[in-house]
CSV table of C-alpha atoms and ligand atoms in Angstrom, one decimal:
chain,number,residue,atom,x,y,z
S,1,UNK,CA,0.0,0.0,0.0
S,2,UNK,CA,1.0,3.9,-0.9
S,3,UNK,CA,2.3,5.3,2.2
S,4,UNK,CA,0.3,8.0,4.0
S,5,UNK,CA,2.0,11.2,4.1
S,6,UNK,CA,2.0,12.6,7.7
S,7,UNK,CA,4.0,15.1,9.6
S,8,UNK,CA,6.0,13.9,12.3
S,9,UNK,CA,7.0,16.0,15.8
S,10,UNK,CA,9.4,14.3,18.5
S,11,UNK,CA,8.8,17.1,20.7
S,12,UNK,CA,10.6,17.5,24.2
S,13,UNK,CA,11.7,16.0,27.6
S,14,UNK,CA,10.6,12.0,26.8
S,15,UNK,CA,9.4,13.3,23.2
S,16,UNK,CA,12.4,11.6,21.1
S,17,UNK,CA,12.3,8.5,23.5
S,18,UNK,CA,9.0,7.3,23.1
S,19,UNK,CA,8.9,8.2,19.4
S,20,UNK,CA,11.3,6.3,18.7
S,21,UNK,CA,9.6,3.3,19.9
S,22,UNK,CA,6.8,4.3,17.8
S,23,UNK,CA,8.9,4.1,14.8
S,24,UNK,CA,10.1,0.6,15.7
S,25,UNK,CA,6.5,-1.0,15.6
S,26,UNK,CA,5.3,1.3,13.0
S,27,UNK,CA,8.0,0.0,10.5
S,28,UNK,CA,7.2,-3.6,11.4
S,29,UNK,CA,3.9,-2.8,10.1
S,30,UNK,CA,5.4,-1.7,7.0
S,31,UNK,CA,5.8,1.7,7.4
S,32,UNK,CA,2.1,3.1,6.7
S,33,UNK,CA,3.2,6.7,7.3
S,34,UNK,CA,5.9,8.4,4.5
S,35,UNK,CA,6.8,11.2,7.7
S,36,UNK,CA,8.0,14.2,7.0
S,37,UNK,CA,10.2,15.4,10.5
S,38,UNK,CA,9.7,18.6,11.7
S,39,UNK,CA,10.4,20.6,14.5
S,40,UNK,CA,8.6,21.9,17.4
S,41,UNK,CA,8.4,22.9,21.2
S,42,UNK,CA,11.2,23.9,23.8
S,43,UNK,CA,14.2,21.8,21.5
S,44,UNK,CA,12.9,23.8,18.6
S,45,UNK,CA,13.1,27.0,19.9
S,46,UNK,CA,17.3,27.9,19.7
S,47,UNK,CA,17.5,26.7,16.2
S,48,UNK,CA,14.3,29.0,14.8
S,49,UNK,CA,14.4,32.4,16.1
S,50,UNK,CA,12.9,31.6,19.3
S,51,UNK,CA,9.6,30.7,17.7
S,52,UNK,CA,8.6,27.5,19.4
S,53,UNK,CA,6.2,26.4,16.5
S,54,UNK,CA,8.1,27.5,13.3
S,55,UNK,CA,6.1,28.0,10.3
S,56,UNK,CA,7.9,24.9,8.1
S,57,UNK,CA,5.8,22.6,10.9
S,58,UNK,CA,2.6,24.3,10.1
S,59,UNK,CA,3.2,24.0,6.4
S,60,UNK,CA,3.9,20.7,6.6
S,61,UNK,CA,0.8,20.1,8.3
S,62,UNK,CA,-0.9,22.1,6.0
S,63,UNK,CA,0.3,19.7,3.0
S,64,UNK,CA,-0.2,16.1,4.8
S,65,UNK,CA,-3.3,17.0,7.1
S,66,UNK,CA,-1.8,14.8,9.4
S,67,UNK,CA,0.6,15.0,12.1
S,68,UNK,CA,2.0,12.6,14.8
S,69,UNK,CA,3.6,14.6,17.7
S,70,UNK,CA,5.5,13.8,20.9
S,71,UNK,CA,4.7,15.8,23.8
S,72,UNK,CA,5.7,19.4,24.0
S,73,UNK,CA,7.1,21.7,27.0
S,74,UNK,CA,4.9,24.6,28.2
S,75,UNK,CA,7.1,27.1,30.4
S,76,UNK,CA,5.2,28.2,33.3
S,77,UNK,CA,4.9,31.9,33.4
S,78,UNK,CA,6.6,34.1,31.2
S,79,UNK,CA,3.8,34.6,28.9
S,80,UNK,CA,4.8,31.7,26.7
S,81,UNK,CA,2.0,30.5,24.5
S,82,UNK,CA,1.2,26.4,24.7
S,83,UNK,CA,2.5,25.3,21.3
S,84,UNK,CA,-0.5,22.9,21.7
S,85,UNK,CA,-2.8,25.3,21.8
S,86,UNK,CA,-1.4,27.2,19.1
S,87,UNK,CA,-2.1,24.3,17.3
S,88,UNK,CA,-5.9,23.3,17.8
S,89,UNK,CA,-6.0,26.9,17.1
S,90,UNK,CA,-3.8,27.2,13.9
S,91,UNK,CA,-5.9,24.4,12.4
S,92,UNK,CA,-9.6,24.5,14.0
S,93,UNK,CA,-8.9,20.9,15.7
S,94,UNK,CA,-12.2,21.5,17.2
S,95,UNK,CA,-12.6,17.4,18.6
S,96,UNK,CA,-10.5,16.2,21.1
S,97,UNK,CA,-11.2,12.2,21.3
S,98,UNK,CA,-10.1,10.6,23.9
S,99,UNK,CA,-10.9,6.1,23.9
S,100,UNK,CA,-9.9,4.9,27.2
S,101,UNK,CA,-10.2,0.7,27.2
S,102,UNK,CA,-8.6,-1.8,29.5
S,103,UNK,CA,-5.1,-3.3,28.6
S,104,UNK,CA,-3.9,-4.8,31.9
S,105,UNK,CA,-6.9,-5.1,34.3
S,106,UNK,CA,-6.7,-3.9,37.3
S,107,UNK,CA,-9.4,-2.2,39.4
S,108,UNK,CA,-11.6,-2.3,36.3
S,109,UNK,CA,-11.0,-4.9,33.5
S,110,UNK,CA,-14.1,-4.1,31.4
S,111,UNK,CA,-13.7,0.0,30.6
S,112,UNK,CA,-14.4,0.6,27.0
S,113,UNK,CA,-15.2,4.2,26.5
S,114,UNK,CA,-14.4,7.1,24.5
S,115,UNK,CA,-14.2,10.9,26.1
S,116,UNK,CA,-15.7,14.0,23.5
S,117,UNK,CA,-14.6,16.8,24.1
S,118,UNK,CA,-15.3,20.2,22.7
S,119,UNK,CA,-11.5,21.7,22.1
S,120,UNK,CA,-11.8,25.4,21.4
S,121,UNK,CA,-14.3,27.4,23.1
S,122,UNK,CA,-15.6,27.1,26.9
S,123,UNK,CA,-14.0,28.6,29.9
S,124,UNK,CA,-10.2,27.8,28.0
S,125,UNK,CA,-10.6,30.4,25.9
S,126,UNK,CA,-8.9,32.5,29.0
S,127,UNK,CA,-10.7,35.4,29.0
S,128,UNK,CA,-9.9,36.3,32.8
S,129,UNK,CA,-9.6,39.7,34.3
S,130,UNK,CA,-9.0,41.2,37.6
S,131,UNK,CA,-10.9,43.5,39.5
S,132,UNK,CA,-9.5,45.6,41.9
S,133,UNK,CA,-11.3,45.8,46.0
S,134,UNK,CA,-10.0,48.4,48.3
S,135,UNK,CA,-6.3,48.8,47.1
S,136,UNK,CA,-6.1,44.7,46.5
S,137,UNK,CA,-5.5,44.7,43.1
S,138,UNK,CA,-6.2,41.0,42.6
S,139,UNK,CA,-9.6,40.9,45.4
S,140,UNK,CA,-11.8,39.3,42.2
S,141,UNK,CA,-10.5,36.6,39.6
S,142,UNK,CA,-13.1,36.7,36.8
S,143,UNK,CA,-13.0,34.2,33.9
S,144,UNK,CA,-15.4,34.1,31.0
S,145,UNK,CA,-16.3,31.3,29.3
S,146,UNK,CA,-18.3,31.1,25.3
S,147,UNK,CA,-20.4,28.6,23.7
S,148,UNK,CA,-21.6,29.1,20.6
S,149,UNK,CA,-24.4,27.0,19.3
S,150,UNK,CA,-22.7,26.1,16.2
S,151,UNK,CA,-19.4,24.8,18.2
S,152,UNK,CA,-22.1,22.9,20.7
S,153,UNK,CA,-24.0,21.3,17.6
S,154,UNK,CA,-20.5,20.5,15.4
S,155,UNK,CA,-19.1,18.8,18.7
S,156,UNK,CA,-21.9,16.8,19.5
S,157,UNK,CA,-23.1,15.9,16.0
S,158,UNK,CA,-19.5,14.9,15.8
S,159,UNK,CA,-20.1,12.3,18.7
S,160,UNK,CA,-22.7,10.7,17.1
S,161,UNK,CA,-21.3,10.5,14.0
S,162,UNK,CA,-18.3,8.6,15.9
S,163,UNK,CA,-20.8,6.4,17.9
S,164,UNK,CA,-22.1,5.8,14.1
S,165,UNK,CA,-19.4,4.5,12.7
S,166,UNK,CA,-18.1,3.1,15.6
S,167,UNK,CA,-20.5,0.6,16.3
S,168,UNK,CA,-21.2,2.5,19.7
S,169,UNK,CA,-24.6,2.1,20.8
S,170,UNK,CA,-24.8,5.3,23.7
S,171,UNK,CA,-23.7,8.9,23.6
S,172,UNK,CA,-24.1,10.5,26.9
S,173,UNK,CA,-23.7,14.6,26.9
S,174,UNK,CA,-22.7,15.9,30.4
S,175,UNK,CA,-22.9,19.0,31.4
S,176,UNK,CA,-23.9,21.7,34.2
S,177,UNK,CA,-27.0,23.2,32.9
S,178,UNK,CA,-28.7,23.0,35.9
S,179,UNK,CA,-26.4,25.8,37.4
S,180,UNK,CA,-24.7,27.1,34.5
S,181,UNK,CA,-27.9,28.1,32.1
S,182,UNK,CA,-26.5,30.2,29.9
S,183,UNK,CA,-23.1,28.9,28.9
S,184,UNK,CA,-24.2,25.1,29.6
S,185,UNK,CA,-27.7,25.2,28.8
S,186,UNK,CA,-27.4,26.1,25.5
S,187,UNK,CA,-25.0,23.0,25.1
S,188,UNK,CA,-27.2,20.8,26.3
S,189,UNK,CA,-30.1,22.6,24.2
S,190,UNK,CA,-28.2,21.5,21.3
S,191,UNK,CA,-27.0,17.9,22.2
S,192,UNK,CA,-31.1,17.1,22.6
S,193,UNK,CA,-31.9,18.9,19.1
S,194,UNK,CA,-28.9,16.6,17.6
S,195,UNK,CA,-29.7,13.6,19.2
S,196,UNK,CA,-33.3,13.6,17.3
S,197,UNK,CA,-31.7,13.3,14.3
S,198,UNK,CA,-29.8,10.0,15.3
S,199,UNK,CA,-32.8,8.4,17.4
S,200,UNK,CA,-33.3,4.8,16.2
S,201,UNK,CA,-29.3,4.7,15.4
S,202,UNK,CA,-27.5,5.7,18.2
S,203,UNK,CA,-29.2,5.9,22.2
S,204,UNK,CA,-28.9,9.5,23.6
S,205,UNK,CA,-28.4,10.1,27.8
S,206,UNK,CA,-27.9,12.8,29.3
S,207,UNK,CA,-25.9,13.3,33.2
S,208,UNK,CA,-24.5,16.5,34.9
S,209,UNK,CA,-21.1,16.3,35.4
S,210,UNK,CA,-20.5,15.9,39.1
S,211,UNK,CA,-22.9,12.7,39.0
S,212,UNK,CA,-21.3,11.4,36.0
S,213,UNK,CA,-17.5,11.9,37.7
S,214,UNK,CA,-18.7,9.2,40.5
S,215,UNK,CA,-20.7,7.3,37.9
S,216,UNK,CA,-17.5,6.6,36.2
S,217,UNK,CA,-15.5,5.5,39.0
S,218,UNK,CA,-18.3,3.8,40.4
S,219,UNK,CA,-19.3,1.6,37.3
S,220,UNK,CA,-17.8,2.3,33.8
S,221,UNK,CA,-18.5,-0.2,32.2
S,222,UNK,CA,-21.5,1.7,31.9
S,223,UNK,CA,-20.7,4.4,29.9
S,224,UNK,CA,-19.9,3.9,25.8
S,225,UNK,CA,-19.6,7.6,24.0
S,226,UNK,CA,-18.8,10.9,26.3
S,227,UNK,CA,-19.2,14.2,24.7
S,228,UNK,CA,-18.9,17.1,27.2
S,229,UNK,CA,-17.4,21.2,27.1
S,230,UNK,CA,-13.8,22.4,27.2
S,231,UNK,CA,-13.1,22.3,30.7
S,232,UNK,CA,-15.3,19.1,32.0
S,233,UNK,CA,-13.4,17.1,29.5
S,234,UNK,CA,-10.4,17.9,30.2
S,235,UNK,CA,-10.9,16.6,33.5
S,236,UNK,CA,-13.2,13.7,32.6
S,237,UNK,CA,-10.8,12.3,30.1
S,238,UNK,CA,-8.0,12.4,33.0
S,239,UNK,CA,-10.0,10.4,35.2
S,240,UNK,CA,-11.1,8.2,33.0
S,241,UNK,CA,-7.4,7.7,32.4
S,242,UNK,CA,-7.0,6.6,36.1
S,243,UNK,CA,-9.4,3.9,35.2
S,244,UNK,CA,-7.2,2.1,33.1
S,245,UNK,CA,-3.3,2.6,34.9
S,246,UNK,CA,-3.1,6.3,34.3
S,247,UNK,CA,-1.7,8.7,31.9
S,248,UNK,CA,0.9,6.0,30.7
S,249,UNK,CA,-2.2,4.7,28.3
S,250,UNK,CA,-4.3,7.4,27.0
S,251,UNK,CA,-4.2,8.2,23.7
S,252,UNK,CA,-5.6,11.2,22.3
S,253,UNK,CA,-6.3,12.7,19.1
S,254,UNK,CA,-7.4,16.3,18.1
S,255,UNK,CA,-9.5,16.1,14.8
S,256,UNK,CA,-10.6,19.4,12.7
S,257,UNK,CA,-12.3,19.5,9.1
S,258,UNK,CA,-8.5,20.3,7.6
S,259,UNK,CA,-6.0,18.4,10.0
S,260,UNK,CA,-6.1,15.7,12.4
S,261,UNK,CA,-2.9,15.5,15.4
S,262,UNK,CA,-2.5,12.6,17.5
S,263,UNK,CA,-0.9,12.3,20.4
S,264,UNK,CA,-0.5,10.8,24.2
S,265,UNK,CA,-2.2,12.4,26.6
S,266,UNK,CA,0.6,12.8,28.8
S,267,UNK,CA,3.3,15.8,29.1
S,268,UNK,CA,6.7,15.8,28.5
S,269,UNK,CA,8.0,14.2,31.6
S,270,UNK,CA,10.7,16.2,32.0
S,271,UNK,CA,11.7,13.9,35.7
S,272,UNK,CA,12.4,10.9,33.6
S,273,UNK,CA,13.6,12.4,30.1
S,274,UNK,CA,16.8,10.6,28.7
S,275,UNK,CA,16.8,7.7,30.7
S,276,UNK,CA,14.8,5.0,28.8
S,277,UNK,CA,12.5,4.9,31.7
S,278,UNK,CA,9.1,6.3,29.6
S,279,UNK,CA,6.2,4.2,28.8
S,280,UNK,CA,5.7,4.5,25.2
S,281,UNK,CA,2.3,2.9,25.2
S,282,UNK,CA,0.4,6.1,25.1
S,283,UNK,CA,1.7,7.4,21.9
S,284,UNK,CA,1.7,3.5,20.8
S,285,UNK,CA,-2.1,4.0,20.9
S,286,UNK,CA,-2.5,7.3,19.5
S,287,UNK,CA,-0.5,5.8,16.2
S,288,UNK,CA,-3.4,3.6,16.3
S,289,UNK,CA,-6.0,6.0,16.7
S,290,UNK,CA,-3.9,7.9,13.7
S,291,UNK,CA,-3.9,4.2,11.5
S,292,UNK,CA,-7.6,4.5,11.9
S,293,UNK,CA,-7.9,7.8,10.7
S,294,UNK,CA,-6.2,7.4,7.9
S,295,UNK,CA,-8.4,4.7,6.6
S,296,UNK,CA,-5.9,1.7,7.8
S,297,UNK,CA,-7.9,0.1,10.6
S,298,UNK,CA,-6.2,-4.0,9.8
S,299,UNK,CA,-2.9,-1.5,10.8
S,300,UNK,CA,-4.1,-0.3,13.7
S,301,UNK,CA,-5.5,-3.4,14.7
S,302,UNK,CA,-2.4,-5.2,14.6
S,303,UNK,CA,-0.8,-2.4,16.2
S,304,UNK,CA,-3.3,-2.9,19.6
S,305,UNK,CA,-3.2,-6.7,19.4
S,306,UNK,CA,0.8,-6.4,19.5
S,307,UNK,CA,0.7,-3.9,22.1
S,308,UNK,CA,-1.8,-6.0,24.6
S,309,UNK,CA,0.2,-9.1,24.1
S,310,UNK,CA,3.6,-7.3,24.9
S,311,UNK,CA,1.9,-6.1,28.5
S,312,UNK,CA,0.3,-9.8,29.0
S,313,UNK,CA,3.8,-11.4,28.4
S,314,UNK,CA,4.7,-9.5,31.2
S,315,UNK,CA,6.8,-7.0,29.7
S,316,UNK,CA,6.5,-3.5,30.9
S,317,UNK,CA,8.4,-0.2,31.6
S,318,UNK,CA,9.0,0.3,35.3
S,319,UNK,CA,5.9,3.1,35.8
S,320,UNK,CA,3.7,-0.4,35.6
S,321,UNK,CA,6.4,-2.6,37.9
S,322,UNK,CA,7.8,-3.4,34.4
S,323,UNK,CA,11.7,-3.8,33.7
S,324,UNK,CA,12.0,-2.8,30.1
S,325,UNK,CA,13.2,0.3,28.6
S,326,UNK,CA,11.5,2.3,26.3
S,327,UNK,CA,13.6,1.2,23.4
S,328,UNK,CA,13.1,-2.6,24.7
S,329,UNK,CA,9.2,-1.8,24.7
S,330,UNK,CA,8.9,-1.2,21.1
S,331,UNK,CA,10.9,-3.6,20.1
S,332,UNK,CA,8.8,-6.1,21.4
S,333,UNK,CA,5.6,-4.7,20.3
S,334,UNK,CA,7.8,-4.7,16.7
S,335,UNK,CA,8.8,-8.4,17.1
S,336,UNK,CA,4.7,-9.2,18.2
S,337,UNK,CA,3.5,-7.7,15.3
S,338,UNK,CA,6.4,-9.3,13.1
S,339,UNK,CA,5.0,-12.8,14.7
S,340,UNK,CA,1.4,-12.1,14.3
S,341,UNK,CA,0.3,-13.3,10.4
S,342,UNK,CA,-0.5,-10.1,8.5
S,343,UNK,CA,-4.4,-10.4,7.1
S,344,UNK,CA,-3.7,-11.0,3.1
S,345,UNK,CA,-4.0,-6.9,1.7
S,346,UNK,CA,-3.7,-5.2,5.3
S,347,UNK,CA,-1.6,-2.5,5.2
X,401,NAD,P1,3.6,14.8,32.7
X,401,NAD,O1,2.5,14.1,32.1
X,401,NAD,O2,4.8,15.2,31.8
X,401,NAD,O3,4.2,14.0,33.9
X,401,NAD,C1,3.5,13.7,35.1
X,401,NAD,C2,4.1,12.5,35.8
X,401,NAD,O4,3.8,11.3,35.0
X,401,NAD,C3,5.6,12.6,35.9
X,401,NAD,O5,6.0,12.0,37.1
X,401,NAD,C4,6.1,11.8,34.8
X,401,NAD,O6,7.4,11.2,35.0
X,401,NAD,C5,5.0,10.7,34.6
X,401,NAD,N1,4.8,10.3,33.2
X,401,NAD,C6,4.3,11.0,32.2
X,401,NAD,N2,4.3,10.4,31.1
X,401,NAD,C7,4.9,9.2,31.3
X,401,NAD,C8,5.3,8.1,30.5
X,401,NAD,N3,5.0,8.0,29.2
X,401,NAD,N4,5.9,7.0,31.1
X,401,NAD,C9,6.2,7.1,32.4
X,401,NAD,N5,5.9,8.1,33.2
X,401,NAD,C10,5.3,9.1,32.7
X,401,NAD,O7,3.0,16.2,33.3
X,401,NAD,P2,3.7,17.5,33.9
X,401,NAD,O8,5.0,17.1,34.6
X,401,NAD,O9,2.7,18.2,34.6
X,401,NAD,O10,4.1,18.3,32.6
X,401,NAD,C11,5.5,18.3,32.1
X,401,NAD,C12,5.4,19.2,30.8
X,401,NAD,O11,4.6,18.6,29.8
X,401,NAD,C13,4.8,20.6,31.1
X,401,NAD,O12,5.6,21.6,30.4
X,401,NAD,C14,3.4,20.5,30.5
X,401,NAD,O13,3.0,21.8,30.1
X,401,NAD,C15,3.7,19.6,29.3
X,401,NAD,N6,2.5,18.9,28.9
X,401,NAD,C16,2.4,18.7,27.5
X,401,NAD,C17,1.3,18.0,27.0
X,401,NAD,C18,1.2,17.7,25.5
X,401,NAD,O14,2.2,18.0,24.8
X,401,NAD,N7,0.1,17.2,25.0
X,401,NAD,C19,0.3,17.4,27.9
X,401,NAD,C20,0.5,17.7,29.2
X,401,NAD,C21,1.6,18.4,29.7
């Protein structure tokens, strides 16, 4: 099969590390991506002008559409931008998805659920002021947050549409409208006007967001599709990370109509970078998710079933009691899928 043209980001701190692992079991499936390298984040900056997000990383994205990118530093303080922001906002990546699904069991061994959440507008837009209170000049934080009804109805038809062709049965909207009206309300206004067009297709529920966080750690095998504001799902999709061993295997993926990134959930790591001590699993999965994307779901298949049969041979990196390094990791998810019979035409 052609390869995919992609763009391809190492990023910083355990960036390089776990990429590199990702390379090892991507080219034992034949090397579905043709990646173009470029740069980006803190390790970027020196060699472009200071610019942390130089403009031959958005072109590239621009030309493939499609980018697979290693964490990336944000400084705190100093006014410095998040280069992943930047990005959601440079290309409209308006759907965050975030599948969470147990590997190892543990506390849970049947979570199969997907976070939706809304990427660009809500209270992370950051419109925050101070207002001044007797010669405090920081007495009142204020924070504003927007919801627009077209944002609400693209997010949420977007969940269905996943649910769709997914073979998901449920799509539950949470939210907050019972105390936040306005900026809620008109969220879940719009998930119950979408959900009419899917009735008979896809089953539509509805929870408010402080039930629904004890819901999920309660019971979550109960849940299928999540789709939820800015804010709550950055927070939901964490938790439901905890669900299934923690950051160390959540993939995520942010999806606009011109470009797609994928990436692990997790940060940079900067406590562990260099020493072959990072779990690569995360961005493992978010190639997957990527494979999917790109039309190549026999890839990505292979790609899990490698990945789940490396952690039940017992071999992990030490942040899951493991021994391996990272480098030792993906080989052995390259030498699973090397062992595993390749269906005739998969790519
Ligand atoms: P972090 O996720 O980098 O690390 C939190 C803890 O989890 C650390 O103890 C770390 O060692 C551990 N950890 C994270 N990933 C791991 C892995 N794959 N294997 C083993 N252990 C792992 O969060 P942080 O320390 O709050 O952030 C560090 C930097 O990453 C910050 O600059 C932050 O802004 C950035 N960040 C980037 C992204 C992204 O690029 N998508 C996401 C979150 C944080």
């Amino acid at each position: 099969m052609t390869p995919i043209p992609a763009t391809l980001i190492r990023g910083d701190g355990i960036g390089p590390e776990i990429m590199d692992a990702v390379l090892a079991a991507l080219d034992a499936l034949g090397a579905p991506f043709a990646f173009e390298e470029r740069p980006a984040g803190l390790n970027a900056m020196e060699r472009h002008g200071g610019d942390p997000l130089p403009e031959e990383t958005l072109a590239s994205i621009r030309r493939t559409r499609l980018a697979l990118k290693g964490p990336l530093t944000t400084p705190v303080g100093s006014g410095f931008r998040s280069v992943n922001v930047r990005l959601r906002e440079a290309f409209g990546l308006y759907a965050n998805l975030r599948p969470c699904r147990t590997i190892v069991p543990g506390r849970f061994s049947d979570v199969d659920l997907v976070v939706v959440r809304e990427n660009l507008g809500g209270l992370y837009v950051g419109q925050e002021h101070w207002i001044p209170v007797a010669g405090d000049p920081h007495a009142v934080g204020v924070a504003t947050g927007f919801n627009t009804r077209e944002a609400c109805r693209r997010i949420v038809t977007y969940a269905f549409d996943y649910a769709v062709t997914h073979g998901r049965k449920t799509v539950t909207v949470v939210h907050k409208a019972n105390i936040l009206k306005v900026l809620s309300g008109l969220f879940l206004e719009e998930a119950r006007a979408v959900a009419k067009d899917y009735a008979g297709r896809v089953a539509f529920d509805e929870r408010i967001i402080d039930a629904c966080a004890m819901q999920l750690v309660l019971d979550p095998a109960r849940f299928d599709v999540l789709v939820t504001t800015n804010l709550f799902g950055d927070i939901l999709s964490d938790l439901v990370a905890g669900l299934v061993g923690g950051l160390g295997f959540a993939p995520g993926a942010n999806i606009g109509p011109d470009a797609a990134v994928f990436e692990a959930v997790h940060g940079s790591a900067p406590d562990i970078a260099g020493q072959g001590k990072a779990n690569p699993v995360a961005l493992l999965l978010a190639a997957g998710l990527m494979l999917d994307h790109a039309g190549r779901p026999d890839a990505a298949r292979r790609l899990r079933d490698a990945i789940t049969a490396t952690l039940a041979a017992g071999t992990g990196t030490p942040d899951i009691g493991g021994t391996a390094t990272t480098a030792e990791f993906g080989a052995a998810v390259a030498a699973a899928i090397r062992r595993a019979p390749a269906p005739t035409g998969a790519g």
